[in-house]
CSV table of C-alpha atoms (C1' of nucleotides) in Angstrom, one decimal:
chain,number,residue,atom,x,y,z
C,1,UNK,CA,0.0,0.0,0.0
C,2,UNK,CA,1.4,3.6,-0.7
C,3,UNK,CA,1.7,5.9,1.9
C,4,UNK,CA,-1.5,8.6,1.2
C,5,UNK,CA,-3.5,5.2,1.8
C,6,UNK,CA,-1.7,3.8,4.9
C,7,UNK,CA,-2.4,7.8,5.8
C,8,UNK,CA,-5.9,6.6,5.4
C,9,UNK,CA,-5.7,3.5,7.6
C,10,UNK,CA,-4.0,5.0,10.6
C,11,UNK,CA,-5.3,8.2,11.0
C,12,UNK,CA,-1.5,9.8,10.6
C,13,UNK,CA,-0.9,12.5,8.4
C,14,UNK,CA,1.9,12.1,5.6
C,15,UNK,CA,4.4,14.4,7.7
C,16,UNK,CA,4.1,12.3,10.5
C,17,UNK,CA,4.2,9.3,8.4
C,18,UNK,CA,7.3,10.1,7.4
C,19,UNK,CA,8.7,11.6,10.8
C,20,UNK,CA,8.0,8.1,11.9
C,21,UNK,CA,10.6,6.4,9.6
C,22,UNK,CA,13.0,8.8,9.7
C,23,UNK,CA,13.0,8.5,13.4
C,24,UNK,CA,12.6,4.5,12.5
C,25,UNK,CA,9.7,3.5,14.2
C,26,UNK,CA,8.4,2.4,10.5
C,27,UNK,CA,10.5,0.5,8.0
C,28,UNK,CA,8.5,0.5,4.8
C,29,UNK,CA,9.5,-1.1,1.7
C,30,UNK,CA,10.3,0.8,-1.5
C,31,UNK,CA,8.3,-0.1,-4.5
C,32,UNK,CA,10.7,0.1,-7.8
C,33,UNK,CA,8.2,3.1,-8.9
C,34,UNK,CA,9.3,6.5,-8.7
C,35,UNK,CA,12.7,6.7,-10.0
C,36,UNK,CA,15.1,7.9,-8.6
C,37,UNK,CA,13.1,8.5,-5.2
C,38,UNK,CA,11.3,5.4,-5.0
C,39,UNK,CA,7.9,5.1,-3.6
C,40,UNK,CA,7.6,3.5,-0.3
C,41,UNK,CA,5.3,0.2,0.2
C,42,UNK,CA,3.4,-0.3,3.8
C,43,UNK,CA,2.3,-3.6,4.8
C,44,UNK,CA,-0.8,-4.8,6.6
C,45,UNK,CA,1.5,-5.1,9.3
C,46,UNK,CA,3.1,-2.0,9.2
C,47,UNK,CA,-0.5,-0.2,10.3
C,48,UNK,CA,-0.8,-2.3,13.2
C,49,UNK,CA,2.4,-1.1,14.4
C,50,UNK,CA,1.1,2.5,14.0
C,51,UNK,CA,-1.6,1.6,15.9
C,52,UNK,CA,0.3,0.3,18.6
C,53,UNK,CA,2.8,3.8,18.3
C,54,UNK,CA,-0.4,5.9,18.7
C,55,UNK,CA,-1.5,3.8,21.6
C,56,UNK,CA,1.7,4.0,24.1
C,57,UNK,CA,1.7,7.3,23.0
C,58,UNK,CA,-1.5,8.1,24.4
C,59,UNK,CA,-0.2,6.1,27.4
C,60,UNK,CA,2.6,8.5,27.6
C,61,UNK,CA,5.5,6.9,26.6
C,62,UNK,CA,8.6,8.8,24.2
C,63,UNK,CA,8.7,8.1,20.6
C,64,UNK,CA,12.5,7.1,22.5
C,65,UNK,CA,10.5,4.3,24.5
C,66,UNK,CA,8.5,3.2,21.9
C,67,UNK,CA,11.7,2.9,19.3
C,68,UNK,CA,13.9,1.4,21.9
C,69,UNK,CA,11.1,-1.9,22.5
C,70,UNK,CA,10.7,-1.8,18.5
C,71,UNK,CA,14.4,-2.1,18.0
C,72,UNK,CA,15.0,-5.0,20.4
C,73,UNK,CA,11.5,-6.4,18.9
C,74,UNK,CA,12.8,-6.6,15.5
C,75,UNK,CA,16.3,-7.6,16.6
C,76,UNK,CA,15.3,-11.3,18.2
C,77,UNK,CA,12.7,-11.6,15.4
C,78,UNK,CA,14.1,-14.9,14.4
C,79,UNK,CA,14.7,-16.3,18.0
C,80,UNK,CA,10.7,-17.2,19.5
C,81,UNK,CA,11.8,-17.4,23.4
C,82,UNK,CA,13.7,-13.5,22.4
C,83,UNK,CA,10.3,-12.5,20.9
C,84,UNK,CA,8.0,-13.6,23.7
C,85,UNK,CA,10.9,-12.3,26.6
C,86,UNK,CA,10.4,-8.7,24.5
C,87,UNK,CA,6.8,-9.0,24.6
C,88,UNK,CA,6.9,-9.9,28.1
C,89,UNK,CA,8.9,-6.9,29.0
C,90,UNK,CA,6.3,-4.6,27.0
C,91,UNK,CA,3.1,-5.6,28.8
C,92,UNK,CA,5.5,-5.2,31.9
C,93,UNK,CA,6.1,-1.5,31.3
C,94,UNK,CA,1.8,-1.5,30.6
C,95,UNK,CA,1.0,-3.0,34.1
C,96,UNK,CA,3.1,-0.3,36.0
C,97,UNK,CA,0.9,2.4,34.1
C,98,UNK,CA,-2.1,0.5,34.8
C,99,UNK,CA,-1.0,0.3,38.5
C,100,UNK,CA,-0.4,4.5,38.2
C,101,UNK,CA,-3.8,4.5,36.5
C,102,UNK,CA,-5.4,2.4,39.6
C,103,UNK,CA,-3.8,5.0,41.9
C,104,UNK,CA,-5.3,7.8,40.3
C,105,UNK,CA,-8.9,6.2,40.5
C,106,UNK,CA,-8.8,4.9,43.9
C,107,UNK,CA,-7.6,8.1,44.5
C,108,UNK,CA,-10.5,10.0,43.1
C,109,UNK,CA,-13.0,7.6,43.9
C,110,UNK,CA,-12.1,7.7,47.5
C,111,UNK,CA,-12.5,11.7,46.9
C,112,UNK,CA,-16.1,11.1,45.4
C,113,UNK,CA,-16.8,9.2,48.7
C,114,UNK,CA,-15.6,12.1,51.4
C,115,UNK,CA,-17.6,14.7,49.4
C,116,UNK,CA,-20.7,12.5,49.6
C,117,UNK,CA,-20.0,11.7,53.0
C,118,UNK,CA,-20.3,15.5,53.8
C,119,UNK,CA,-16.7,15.5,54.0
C,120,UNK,CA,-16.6,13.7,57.0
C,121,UNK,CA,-12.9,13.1,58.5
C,122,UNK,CA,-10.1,13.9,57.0
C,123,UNK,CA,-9.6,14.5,52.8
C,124,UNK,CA,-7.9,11.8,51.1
C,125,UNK,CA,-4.3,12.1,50.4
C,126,UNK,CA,-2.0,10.7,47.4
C,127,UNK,CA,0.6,7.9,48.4
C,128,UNK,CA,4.3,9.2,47.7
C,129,UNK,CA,4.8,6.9,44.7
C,130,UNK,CA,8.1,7.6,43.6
C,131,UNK,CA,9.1,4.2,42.3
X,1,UNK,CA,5.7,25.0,53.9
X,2,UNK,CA,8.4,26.8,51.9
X,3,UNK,CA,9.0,25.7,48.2
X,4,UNK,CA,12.1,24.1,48.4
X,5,UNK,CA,10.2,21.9,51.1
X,6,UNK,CA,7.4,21.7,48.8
X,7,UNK,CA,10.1,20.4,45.9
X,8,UNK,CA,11.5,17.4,48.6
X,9,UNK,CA,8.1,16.8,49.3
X,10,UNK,CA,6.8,16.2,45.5
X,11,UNK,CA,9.8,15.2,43.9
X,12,UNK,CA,9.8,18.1,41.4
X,13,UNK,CA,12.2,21.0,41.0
X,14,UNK,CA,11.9,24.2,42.2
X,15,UNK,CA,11.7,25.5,38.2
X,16,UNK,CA,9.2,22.9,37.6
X,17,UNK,CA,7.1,24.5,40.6
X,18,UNK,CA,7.1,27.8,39.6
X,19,UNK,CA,6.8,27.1,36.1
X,20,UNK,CA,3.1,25.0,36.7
X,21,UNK,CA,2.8,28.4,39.3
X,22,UNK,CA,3.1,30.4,36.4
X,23,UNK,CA,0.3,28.1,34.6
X,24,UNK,CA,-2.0,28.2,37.0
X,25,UNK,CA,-1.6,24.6,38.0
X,26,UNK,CA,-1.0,25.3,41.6
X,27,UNK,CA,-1.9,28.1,43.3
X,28,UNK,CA,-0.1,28.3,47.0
X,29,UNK,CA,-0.8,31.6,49.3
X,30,UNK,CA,1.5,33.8,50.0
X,31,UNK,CA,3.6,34.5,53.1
X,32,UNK,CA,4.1,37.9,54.3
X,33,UNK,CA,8.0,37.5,54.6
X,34,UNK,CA,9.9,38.0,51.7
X,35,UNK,CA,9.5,41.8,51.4
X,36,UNK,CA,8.1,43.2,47.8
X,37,UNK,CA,9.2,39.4,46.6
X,38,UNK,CA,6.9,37.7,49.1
X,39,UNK,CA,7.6,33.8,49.4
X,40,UNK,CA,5.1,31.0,48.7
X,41,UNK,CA,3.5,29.0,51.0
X,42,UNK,CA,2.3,25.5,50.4
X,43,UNK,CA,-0.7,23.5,51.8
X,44,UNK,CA,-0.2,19.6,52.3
X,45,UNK,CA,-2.7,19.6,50.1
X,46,UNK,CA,-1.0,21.3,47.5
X,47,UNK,CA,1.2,18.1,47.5
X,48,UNK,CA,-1.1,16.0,46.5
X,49,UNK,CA,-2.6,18.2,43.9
X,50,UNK,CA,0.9,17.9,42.3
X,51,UNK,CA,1.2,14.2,42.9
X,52,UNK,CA,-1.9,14.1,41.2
X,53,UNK,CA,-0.6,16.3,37.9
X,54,UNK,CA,2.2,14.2,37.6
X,55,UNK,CA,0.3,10.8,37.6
X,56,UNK,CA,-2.2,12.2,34.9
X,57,UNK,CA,1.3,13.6,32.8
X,58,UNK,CA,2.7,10.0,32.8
X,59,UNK,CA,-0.7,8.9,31.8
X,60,UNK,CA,-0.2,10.9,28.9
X,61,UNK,CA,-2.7,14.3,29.6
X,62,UNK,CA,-1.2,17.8,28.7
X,63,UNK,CA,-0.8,20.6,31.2
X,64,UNK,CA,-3.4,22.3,29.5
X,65,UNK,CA,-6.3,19.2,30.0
X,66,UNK,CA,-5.1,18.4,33.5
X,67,UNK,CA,-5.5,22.5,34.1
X,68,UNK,CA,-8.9,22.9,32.7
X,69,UNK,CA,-10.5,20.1,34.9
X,70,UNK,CA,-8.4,21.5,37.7
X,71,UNK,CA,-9.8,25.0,37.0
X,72,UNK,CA,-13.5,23.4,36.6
X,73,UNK,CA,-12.8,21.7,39.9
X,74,UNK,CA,-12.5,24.9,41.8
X,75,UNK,CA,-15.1,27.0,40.1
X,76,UNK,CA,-17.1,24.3,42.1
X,77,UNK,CA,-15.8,24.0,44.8
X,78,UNK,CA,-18.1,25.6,47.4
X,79,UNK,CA,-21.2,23.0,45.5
X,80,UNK,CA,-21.0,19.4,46.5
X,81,UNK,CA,-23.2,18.7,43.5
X,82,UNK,CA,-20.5,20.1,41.0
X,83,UNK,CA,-17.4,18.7,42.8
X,84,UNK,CA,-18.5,15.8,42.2
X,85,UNK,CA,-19.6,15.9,38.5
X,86,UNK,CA,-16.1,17.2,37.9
X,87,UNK,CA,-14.6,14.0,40.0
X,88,UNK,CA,-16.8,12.0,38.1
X,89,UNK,CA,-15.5,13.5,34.5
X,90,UNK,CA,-12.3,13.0,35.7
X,91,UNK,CA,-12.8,9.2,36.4
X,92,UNK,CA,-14.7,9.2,33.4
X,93,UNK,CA,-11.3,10.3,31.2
X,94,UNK,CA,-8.8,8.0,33.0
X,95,UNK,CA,-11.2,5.0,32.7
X,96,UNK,CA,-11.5,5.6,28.9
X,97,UNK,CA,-6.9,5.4,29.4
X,98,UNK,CA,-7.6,2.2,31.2
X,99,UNK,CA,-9.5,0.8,27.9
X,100,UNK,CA,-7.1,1.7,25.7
X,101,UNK,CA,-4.4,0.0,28.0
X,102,UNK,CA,-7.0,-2.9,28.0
X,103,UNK,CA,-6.7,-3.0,24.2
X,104,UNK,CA,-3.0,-2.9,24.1
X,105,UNK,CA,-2.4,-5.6,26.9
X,106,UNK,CA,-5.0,-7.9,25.1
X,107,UNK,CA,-3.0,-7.7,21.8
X,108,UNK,CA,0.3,-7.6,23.2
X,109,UNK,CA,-0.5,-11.1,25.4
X,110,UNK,CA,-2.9,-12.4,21.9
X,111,UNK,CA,0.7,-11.8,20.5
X,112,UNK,CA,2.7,-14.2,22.8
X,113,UNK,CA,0.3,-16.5,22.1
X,114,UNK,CA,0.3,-16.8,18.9
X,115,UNK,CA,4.1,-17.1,19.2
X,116,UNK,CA,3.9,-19.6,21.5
X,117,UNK,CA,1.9,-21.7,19.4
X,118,UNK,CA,4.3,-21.6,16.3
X,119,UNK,CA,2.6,-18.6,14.9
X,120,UNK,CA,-0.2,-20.8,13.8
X,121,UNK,CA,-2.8,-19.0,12.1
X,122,UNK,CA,-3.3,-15.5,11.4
X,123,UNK,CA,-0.6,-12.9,13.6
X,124,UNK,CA,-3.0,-10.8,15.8
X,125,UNK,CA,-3.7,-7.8,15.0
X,126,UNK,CA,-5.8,-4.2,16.4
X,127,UNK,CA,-8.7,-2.7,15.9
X,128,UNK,CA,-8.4,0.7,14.0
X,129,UNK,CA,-9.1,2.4,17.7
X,130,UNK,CA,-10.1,5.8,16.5
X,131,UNK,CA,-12.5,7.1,19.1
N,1,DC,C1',26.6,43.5,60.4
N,2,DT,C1',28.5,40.4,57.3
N,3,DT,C1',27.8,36.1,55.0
N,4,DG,C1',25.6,32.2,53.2
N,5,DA,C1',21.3,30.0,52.3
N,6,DC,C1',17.0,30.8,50.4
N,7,DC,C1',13.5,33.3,47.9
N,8,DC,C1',11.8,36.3,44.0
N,9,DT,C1',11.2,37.8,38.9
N,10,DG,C1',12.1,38.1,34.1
N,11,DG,C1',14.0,36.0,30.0
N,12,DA,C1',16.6,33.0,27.1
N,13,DG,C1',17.6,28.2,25.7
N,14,DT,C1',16.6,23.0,25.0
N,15,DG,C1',14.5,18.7,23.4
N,16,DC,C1',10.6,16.5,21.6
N,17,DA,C1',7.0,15.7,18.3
N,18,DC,C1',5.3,17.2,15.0
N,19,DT,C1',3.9,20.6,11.0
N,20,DC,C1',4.7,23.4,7.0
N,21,DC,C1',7.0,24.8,3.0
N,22,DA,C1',9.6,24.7,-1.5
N,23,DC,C1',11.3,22.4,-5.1
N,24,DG,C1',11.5,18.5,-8.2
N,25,DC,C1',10.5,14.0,-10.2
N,26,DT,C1',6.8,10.3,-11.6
N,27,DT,C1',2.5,8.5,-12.7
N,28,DA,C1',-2.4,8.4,-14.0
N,29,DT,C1',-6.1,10.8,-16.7
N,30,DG,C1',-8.6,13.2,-20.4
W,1,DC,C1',1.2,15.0,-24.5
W,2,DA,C1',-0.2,18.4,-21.2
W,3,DT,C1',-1.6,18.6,-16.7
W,4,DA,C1',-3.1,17.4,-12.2
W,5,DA,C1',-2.4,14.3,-8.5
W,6,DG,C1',0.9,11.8,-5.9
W,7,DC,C1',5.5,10.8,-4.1
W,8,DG,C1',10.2,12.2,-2.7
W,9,DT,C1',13.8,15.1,-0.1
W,10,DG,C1',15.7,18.7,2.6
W,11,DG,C1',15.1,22.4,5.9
W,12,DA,C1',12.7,25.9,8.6
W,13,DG,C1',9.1,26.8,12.0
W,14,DT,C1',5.8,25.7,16.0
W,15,DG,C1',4.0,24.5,20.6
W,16,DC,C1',4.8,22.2,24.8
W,17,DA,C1',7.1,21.3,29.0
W,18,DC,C1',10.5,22.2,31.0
W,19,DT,C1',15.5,24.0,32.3
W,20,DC,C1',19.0,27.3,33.1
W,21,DC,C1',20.8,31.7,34.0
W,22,DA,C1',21.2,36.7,35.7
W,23,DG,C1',20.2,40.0,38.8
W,24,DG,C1',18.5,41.2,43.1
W,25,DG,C1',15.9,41.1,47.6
W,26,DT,C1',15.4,38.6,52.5
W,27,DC,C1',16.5,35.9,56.5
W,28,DA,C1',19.1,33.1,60.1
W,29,DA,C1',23.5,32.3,62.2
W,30,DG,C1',27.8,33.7,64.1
DNA sequence: CTTGACCCTGGAGTGCACTCCACGCTTATG
DNA sequence: CATAAGCGTGGAGTGCACTCCAGGGTCAAG
């Protein structure tokens, strides 16, 4: 697929599209078209991992984070114990923010609770979690 | 509390401080020491306010979104009614992060399975999430 | 009353993640 | 075969979230 079309199945616009694989996070093919500066060929594949960029993004990890996992991804893409230890590590690094995430909603919730409670006792504090 | 006591206490630095000062994010009192430069004085609950900021930042939420809520919060302070709805919008956004971690995790552990099993059939793949 | 620690206010600079040209080549369409 | 649509490559510019001074006032200890 050419890029104005993967534009269309990710959402990304073409600058970002190719911010992306100058920064690496995509590796496109080039087609033989174009001449001298060959047009470059997405795979079904390739839009997944833009979906999954978008996602951590929105989860607040660096473009630096994201690459870093890719890289090591790619690089024990032949060995399958390498692949599912990289995989491993990645929905590692998704728990902590989904502990952060339970923090911040216990946190609130517990909030909803003492207004309702006509603020009764003390206002709920954060934890120091500096980890 | 003073601000450098305020920065051991939070973790950030005393720039950081007065730079979210300077955006509204927090908004300590005064004390009447310092002369025509009068020094800042933080509440303990100031702390967790920031605690807070910085849990929703590595969740991914700009300075700008955590400050509007922030700001809605206070215009309603003094109405239990309104506190609430605002606590409630604010579990509301970090439940619809959750999801999207959800989706992630799922396909990331879909992923090791599919490894595990030889990469039989089909490799996973994600929902165009575009909500 | 000096000295060092601590506080204040601008304002400039940095890194990240885009975003926006300008220019030129290639391909599909009437 | 002209011409518009699409692709490519630099390179400059933008907004955000800090970060780092410079210059100057204040306070506690000796």
């Amino acid at each position: 697929m050419l890029i104005s079309e993967f534009a269309k199945a990710t959402g990304l616009t073409l600058d970002t599209i190719r911010f992306y694989i100058a920064k690496g996070l995509l590796k496109p093919d080039r087609s033989p078209k174009g001449g001298s500066n060959q047009y470059r060929l997405f795979k079904p594949e390739d839009v997944t991992t833009a979906r999954m960029i978008r996602l951590q993004q929105t989860l607040g990890f660096t473009l630096a984070e994201i690459l870093a996992l890719n890289d090591e991804y790619r690089a024990g893409e032949h060995s399958s114990e390498r692949t599912i230890e990289v995989l491993q590590l990645q929905i590692e690094r998704l728990q902590q923010r989904k502990y952060a995430l339970e923090v911040a909603l216990s946190f609130l919730q517990r909030k909803v609770d003492w207004v309702k409670s006509g603020k009764a006792g003390p206002a709920p504090q954060m934890e120091d979690d500096r980890r």
